[in-house]
Coordinates of C-alpha atoms and ligand atoms in Angstrom, one line a residue:
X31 CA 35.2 15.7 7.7
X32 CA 35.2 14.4 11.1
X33 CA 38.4 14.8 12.1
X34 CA 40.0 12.5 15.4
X35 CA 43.6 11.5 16.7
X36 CA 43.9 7.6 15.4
X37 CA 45.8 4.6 17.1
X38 CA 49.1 6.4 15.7
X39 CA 48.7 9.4 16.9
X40 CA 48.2 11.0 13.1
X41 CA 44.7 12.6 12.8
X42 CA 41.9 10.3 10.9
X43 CA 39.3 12.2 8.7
X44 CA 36.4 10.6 8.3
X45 CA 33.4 11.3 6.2
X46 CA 30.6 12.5 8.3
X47 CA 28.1 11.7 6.0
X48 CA 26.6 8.5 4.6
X49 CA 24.8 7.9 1.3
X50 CA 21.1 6.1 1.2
X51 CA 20.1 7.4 -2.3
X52 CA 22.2 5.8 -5.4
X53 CA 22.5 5.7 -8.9
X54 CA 23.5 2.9 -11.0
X55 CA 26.1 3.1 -13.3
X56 CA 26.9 1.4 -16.7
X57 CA 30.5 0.9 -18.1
X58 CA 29.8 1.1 -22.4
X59 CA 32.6 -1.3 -24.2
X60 CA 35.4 0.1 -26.2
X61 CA 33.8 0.1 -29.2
X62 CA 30.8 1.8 -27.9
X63 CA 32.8 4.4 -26.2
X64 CA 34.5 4.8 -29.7
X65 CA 31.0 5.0 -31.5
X66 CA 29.9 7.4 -29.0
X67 CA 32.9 9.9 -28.8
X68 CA 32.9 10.1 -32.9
X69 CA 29.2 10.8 -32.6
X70 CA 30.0 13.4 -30.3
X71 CA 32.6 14.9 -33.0
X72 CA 35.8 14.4 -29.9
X73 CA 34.1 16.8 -27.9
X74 CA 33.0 15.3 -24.3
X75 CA 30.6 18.3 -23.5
X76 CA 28.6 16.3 -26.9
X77 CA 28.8 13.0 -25.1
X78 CA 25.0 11.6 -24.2
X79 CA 25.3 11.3 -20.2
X80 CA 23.9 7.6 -21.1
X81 CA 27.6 6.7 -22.6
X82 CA 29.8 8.1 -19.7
X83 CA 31.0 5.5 -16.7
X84 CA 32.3 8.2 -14.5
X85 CA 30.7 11.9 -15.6
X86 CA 33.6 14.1 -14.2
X87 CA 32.7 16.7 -16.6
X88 CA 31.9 18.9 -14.2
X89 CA 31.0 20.1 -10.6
X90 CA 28.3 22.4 -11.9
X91 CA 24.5 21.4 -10.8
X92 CA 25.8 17.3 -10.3
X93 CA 26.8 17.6 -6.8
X94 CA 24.9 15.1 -4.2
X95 CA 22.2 16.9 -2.3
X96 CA 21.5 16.4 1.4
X97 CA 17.9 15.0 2.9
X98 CA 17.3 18.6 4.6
X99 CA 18.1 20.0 1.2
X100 CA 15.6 17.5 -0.1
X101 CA 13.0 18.0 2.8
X102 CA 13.4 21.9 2.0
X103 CA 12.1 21.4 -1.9
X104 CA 9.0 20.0 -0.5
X105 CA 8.6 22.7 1.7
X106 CA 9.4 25.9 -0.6
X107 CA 6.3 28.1 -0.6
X108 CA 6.1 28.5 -4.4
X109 CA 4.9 32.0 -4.6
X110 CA 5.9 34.6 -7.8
X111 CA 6.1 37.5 -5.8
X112 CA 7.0 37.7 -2.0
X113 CA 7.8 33.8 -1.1
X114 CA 8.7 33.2 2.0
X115 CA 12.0 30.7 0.5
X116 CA 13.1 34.1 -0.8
X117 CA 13.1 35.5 3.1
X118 CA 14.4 32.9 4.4
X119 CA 18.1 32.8 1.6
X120 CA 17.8 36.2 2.7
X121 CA 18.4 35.5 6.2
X122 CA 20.7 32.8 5.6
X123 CA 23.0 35.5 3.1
X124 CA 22.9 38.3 5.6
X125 CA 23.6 35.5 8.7
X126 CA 26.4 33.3 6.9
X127 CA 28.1 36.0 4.0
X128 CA 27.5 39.6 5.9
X129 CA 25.4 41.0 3.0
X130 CA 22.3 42.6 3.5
X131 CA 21.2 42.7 -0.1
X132 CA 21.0 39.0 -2.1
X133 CA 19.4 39.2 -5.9
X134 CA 18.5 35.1 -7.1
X135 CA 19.5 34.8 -10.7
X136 CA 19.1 31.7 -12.7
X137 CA 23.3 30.8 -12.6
X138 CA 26.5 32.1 -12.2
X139 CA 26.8 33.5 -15.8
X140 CA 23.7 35.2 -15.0
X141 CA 24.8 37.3 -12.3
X142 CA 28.3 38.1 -14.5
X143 CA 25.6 39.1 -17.1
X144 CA 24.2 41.7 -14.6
X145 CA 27.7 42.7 -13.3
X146 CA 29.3 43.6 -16.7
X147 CA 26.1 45.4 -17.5
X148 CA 25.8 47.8 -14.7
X149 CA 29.9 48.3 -14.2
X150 CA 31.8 47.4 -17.1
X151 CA 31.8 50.2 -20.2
X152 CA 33.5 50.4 -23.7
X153 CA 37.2 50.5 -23.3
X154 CA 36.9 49.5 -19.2
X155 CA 39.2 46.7 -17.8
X156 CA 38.6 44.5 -15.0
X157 CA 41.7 42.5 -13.2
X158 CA 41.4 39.8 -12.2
X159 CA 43.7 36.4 -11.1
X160 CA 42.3 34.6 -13.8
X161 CA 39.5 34.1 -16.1
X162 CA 36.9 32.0 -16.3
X163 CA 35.0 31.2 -19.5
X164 CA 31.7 32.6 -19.3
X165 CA 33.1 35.1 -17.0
X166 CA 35.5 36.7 -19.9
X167 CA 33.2 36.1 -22.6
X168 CA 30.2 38.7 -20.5
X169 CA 32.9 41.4 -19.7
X170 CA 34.2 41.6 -23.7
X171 CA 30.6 41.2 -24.5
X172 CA 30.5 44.7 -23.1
X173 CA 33.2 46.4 -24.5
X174 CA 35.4 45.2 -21.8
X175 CA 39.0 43.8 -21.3
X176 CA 40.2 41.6 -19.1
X177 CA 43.8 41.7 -17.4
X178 CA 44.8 38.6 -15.8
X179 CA 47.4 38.8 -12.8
X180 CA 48.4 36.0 -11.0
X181 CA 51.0 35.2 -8.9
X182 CA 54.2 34.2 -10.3
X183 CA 54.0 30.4 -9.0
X184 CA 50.3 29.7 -10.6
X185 CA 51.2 29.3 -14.2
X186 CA 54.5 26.3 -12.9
X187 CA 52.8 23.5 -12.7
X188 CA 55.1 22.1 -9.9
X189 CA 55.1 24.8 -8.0
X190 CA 54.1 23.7 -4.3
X191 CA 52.8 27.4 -3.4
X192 CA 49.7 26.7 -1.4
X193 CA 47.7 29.4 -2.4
X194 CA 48.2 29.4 -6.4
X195 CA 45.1 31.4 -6.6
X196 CA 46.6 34.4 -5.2
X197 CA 47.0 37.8 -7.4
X198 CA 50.1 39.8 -8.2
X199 CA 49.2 42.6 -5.7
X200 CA 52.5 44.4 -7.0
X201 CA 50.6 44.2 -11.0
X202 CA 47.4 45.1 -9.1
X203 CA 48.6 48.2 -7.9
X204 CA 50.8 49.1 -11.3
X205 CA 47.1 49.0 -13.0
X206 CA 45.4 50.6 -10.5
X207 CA 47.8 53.6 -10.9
X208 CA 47.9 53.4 -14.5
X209 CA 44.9 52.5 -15.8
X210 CA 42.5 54.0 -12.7
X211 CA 39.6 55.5 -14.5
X212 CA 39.1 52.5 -17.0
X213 CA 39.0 49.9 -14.1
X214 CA 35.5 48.5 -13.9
X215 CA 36.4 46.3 -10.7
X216 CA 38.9 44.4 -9.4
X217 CA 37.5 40.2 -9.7
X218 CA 38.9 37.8 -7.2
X219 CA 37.7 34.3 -8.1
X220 CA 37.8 32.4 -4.6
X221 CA 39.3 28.9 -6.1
X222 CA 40.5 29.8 -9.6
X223 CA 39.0 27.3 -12.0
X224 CA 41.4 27.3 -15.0
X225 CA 44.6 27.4 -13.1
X226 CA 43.6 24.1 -11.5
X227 CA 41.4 24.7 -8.6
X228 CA 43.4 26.7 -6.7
X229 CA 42.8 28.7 -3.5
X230 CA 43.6 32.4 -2.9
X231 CA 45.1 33.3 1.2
X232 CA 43.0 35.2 3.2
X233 CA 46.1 37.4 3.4
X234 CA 46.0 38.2 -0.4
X235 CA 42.3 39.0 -0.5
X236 CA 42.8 41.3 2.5
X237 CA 45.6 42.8 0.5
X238 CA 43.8 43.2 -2.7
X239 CA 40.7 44.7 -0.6
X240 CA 43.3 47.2 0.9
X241 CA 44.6 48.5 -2.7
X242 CA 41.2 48.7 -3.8
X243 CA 40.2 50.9 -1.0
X244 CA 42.7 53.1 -1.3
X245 CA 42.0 53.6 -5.5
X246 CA 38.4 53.8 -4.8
X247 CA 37.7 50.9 -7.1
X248 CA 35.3 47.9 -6.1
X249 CA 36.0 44.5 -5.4
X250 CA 33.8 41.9 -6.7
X251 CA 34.2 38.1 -5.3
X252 CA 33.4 35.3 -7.1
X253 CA 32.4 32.4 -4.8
X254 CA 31.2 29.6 -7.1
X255 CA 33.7 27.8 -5.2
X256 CA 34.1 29.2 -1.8
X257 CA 33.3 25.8 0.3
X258 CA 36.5 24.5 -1.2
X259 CA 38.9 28.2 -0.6
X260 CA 38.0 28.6 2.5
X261 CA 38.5 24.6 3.7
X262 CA 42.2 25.2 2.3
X263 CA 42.4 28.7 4.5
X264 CA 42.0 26.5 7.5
X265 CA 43.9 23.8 6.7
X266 CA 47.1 25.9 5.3
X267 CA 47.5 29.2 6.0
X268 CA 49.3 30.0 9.6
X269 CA 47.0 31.1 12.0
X270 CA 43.2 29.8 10.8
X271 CA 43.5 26.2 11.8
X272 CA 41.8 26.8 14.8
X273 CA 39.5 28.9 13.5
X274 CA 35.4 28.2 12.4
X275 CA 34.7 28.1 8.5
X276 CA 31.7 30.2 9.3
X277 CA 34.2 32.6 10.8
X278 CA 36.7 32.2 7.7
X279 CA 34.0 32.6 5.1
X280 CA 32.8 36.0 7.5
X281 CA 36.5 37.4 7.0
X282 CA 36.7 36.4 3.8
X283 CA 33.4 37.6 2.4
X284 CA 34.2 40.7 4.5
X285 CA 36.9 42.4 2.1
X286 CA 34.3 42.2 -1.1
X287 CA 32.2 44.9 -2.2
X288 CA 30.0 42.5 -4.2
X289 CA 30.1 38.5 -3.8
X290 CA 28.4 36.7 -6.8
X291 CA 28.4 33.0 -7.5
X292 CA 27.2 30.1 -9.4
X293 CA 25.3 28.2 -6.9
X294 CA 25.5 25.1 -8.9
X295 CA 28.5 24.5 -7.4
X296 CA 29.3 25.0 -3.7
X297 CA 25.7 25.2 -2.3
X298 CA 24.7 22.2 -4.3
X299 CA 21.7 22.9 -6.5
X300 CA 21.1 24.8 -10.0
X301 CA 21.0 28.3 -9.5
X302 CA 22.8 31.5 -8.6
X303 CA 23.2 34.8 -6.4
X304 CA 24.3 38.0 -6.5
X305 CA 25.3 39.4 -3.1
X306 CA 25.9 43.3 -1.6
X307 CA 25.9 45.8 1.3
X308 CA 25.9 48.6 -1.2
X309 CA 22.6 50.0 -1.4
X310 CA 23.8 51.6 -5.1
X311 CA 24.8 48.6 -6.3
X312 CA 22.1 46.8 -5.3
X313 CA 19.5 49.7 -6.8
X314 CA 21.6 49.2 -9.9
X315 CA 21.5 45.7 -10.7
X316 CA 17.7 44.7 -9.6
X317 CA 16.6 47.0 -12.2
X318 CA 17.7 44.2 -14.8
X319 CA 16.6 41.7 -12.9
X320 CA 13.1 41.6 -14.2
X321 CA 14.1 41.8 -17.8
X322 CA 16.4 39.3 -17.9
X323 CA 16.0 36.6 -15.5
X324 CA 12.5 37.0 -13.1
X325 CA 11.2 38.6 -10.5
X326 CA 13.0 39.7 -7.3
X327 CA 12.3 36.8 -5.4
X328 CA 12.9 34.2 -7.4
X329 CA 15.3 35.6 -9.9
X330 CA 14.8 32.6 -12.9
X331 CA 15.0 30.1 -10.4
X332 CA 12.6 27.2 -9.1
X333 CA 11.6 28.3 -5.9
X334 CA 12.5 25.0 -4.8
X335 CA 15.7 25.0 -5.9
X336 CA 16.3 28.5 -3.7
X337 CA 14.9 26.9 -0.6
X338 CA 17.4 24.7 -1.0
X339 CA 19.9 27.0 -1.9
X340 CA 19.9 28.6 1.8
X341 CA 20.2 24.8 3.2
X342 CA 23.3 23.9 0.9
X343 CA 24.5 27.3 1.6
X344 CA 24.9 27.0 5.8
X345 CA 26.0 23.3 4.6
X346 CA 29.0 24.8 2.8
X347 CA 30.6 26.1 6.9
X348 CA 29.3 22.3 8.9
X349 CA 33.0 21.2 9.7
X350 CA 32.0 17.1 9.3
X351 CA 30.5 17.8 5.6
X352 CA 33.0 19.4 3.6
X353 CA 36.5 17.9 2.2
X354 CA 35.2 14.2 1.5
X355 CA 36.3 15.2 -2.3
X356 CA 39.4 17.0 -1.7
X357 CA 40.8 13.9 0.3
X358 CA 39.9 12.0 -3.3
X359 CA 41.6 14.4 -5.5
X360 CA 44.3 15.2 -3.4
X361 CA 45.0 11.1 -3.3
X362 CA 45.0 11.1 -7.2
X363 CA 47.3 13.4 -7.8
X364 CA 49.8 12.0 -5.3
X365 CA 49.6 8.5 -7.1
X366 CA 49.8 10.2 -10.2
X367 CA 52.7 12.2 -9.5
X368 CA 54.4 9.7 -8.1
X369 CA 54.4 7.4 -11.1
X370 CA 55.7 10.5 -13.3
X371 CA 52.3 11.6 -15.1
X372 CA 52.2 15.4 -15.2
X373 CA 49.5 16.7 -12.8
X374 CA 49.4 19.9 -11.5
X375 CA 50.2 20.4 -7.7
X376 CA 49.7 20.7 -5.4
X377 CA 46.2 19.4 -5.2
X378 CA 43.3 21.7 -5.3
X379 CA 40.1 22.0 -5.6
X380 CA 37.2 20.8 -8.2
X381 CA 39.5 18.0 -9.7
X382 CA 42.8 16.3 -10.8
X383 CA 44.2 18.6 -13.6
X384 CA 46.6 16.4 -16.2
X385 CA 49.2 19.1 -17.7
X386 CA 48.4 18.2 -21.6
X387 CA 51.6 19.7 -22.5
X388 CA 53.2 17.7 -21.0
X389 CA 51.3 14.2 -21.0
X390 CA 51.2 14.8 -24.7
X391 CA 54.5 16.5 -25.9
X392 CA 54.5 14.9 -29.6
X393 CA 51.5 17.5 -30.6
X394 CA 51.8 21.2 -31.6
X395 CA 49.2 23.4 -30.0
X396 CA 47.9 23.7 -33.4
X397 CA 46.4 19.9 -33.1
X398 CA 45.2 20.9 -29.7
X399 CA 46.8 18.7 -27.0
X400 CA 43.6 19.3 -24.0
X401 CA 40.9 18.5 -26.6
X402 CA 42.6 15.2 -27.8
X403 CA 43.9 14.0 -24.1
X404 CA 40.2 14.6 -22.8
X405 CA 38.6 12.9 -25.8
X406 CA 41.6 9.8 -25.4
X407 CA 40.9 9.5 -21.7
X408 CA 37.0 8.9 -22.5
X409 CA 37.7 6.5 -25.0
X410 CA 40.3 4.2 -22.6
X411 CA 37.9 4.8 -19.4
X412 CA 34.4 6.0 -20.0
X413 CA 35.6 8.8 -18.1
X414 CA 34.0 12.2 -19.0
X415 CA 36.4 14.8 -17.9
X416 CA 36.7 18.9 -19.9
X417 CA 39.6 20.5 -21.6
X418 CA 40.6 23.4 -20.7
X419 CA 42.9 25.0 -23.1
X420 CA 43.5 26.0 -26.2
X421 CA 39.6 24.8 -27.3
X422 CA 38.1 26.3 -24.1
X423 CA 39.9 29.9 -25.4
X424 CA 37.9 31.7 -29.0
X425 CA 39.9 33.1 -31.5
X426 CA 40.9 36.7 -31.7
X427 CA 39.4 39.3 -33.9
X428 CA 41.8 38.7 -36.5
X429 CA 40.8 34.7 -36.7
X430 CA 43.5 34.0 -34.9
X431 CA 43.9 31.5 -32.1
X432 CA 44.7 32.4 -28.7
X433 CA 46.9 29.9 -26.6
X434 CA 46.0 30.0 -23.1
X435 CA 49.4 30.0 -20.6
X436 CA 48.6 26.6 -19.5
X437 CA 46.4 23.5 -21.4
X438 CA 44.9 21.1 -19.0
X439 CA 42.7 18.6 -19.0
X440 CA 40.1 18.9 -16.1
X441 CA 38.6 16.1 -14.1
X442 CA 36.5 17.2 -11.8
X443 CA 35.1 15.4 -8.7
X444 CA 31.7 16.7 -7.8
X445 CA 30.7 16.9 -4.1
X446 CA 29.9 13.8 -2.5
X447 CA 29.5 11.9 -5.6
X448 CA 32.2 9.4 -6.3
X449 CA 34.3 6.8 -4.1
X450 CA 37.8 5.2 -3.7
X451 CA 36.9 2.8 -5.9
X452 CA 36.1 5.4 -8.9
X453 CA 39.7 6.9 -8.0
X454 CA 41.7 4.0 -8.5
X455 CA 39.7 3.0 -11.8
X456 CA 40.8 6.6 -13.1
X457 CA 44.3 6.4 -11.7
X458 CA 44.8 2.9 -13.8
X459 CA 43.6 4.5 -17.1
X460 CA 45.3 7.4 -16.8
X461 CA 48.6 5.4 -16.3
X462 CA 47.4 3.0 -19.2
X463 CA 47.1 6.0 -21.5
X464 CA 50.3 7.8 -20.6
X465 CA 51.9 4.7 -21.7
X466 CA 50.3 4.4 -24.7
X467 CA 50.3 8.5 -25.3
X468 CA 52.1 8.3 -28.8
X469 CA 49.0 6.6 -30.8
X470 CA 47.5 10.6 -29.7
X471 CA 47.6 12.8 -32.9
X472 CA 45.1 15.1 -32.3
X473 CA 42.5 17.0 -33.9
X474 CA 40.9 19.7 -36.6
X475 CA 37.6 21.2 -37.0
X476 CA 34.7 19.6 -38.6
X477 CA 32.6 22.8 -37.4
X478 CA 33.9 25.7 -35.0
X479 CA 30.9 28.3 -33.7
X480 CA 32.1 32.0 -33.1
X481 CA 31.9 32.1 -29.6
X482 CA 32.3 29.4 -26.7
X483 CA 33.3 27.2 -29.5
X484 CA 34.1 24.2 -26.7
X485 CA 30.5 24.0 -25.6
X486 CA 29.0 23.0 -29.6
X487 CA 32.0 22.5 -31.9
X488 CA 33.0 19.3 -33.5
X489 CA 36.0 17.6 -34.6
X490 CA 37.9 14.7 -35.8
X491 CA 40.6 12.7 -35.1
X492 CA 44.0 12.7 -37.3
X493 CA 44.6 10.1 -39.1
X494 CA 41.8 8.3 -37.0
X495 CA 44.0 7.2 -34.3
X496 CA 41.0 6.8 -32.2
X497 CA 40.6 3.5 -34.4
X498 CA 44.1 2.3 -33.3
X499 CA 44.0 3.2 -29.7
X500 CA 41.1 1.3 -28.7
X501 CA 42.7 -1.5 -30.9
X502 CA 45.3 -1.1 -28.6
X503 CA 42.8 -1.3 -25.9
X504 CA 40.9 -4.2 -26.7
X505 CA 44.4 -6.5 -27.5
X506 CA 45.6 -6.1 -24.4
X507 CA 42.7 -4.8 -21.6
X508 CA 39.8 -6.5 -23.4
X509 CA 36.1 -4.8 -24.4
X510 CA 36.2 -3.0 -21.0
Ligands
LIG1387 N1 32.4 31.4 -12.1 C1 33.1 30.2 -11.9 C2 34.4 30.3 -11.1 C3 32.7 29.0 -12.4 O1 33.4 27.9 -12.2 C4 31.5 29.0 -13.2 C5 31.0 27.8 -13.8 C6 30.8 30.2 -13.4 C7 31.3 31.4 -12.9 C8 29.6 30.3 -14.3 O2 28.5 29.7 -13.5 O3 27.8 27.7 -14.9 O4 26.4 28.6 -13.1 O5 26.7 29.9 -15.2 N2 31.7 26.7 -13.9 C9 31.3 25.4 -14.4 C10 32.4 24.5 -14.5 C11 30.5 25.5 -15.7 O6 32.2 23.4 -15.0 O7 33.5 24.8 -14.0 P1 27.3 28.9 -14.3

């Protein structure tokens, strides 16, 4: 954002961007939006993109690109072996993150793939401050554990603690003494996903690094998200205000032994990146690289996607460019707060997060509260959003299910992508459906897979309350 002193003296932000490609939108009636979320067994990742208004699904590969990202697609020298795009990400890793060593891969999952592999063994544990998905699923996958730590303040909801993403360094250094020779690596995730979108301090990471050092265990970084930690680092943590976001993401790339992320999400394109200075890292992961994804310089990815990587990547630290969505989220969850609906605070990154605990109190966990607030929210708005709770966890080994600390529902505001206009639209349905949150009863398998069971598994509404809801809907809103 461009950031200036207005008439009042307060400062002004302004976008320093402006948009000359579009995409038209459709808004499907009520009872289309009811055909289509049965169809999709009240699961939005099944929803046909052709039936969503607003697709706040995700961030993930949906973000606006920029014209030199555009221009640097035509210009990718598609080579298998030796391009020069791969050189020049290369030059942009080593210039921008401090890493001499960068290994493409197709996403982020990719590059955990690679990770667990080389460092995680039977019986090993990796802590972390908190999980994500795909990220969990690799490390068990290996005969891993994970041991989430987060600070106190992460898991209340209202807590106002700036930097929710923090970890417990006080738990970090109990396992790190007790458990030394099973820990794989310590994993910082540089806005934690599932507890909101929230930012970790550049004085916790510095800490973490400094207890890792000191028990010889590596620290890996995940930056799928780093654009957005280290825009929060400079707007709220004393002393880096003044400083440059190249300089922040430097210092804060700095304490990690290996950085990897999903570049779907902060550079803006579909691909992915593992990053070192370790030579024997490095050695150790390439070797996989041409089983599993492609060769060294492209890594499973279209070459002109790279090119563009290394464009969206020195994107990520241009001041005028970055927080145009954070001022949108961070204005939804103020409304939304104010008028009582439970959202968690303060705002973060990637989205507005609806507590569905809370916004749905009626259900037992058992009926799974995120699933049926994400599937409601589609039906009253055309809005795709993505639970992230109970559905989002598997089951144990024993069948049973697991119950993550917190159930939200996320929707996520990809970069550049959506206006004012599109946040007052969401704020109104949200507040028409906490009012109507009682006709909610929520849902039970039709069919659950084994693993990732969000992504494919269906289910069905109880007592088809879907039917009375957008009854509800269309008596007093009308069919849209
Ligand atoms: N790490 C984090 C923090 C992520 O948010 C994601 C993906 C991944 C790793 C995996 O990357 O999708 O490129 O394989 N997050 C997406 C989301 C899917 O919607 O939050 P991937």
């Amino acid at each position: 954002m461009i950031v200036v002193k207005s008439r009042s003296g307060e400062l002004l932000r302004v976008e320093g961007f402006r948009i000359r490609v579009f995409e038209k939108l459709s808004l499907p009636s009520i009872g289309e939006r009811l055909r289509a979320i049965r169809e999709a067994g009240w699961n939005t990742f099944l929803l046909k993109a052709d039936s969503v208004f607003l697709d706040m699904l995700t961030d993930s590969g949906v973000n606006a690109m920029s014209d030199r990202q555009l221009a640097a697609m035509i210009t990718a020298q598609d080579a298998y072996a030796g391009g020069r795009s791969f050189y020049e990400l290369a030059s942009v890793v080593e210039d921008l993150m401090g890493f001499k060593y960068v290994i493409p891969v197709h996403q982020g999952r990719a590059a955990e793939h690679l990770l667990a592999k080389t460092l995680v063994r039977e019986g090993s544990v990796v802590p972390m401050n908190y999980h994500f998905t795909t990220t969990k699923a690799h490390i068990e996958l290996a005969g891993g554990e994970i041991l989430e730590i987060p600070v106190r303040e992460a898991l209340d909801r209202r807590s106002m603690h700036p930097f929710k993403g923090d970890m417990d360094v006080a738990k970090l250094e109990e396992a790190l003494r007790k458990l030394k020779d099973r820990i794989a690596y310590v994993r910082i995730e540089a806005v934690a996903n599932l507890l909101g979108g929230q930012p970790v301090s550049m004085a916790n990471i510095k800490h973490v690094r400094e207890l890792c050092e000191k028990h010889g265990v590596p620290l890996v970084v995940d930056a799928s998200m780093i654009d957005w930690n280290i825009y929060f680092i400079k707007e709220r943590e004393p002393g880096y205000g003044s400083k440059s976001l190249k300089d922040i993401l430097r210092e804060f790339l700095s304490y990690a032994d290996i950085v990897y992320m999903s570049a779907r999400k902060a550079p803006s394109v579909r691909g992915g990146l593992i990053a070192t200075n370790s030579r024997e890292f490095y050695e150790k992961l390439v070797v996989h690289l041409p089983v599993y994804e492609g060769f060294l310089t492209y890594g499973g990815m279209s070459v002109k996607e790279l090119a563009a990587m290394a464009v969206g990547l020195a994107e990520m630290v241009d001041e005028s460019l970055i927080g145009s969505e954070l001022g949108l989220i961070s204005y939804v969850v103020e409304e939304l707060d104010r008028k009582g609906v439970p959202v968690v605070l303060p705002p973060g990154g990637l989205g507005v997060h609806l507590d569905a605990l809370e916004f749905l109190p009626h259900l037992p966990r058992t009926s799974y509260p995120a699933g049926s607030l994400a599937s409601a929210l589609y039906l009253v708005s055309g809005i795709r959003s993505m639970e992230r709770g109970a559905l989002s966890m598997d089951r144990d080994k024993y069948g049973r299910e697991i119950y993550p600390d917190i159930e939200l529902v996320r929707i996520a505001f990809p970069r550049k992508t959506y206006l004012r206009s599109h946040a007052d639209y969401l704020i109104d349905r949200i507040l028409w459906l906490y009012e109507h949150r009682d006709y909610v009863k929520g849902l039970h398998w039709l069919y659950e897979p084994p693993i990732l069971r969000f992504f494919l598994g269906r289910l069905e509404d109880v007592e088809n309350w879907g039917e009375r809801l957008a009854e509800a809907y269309r008596r007093e809103l009308g069919e849209y």
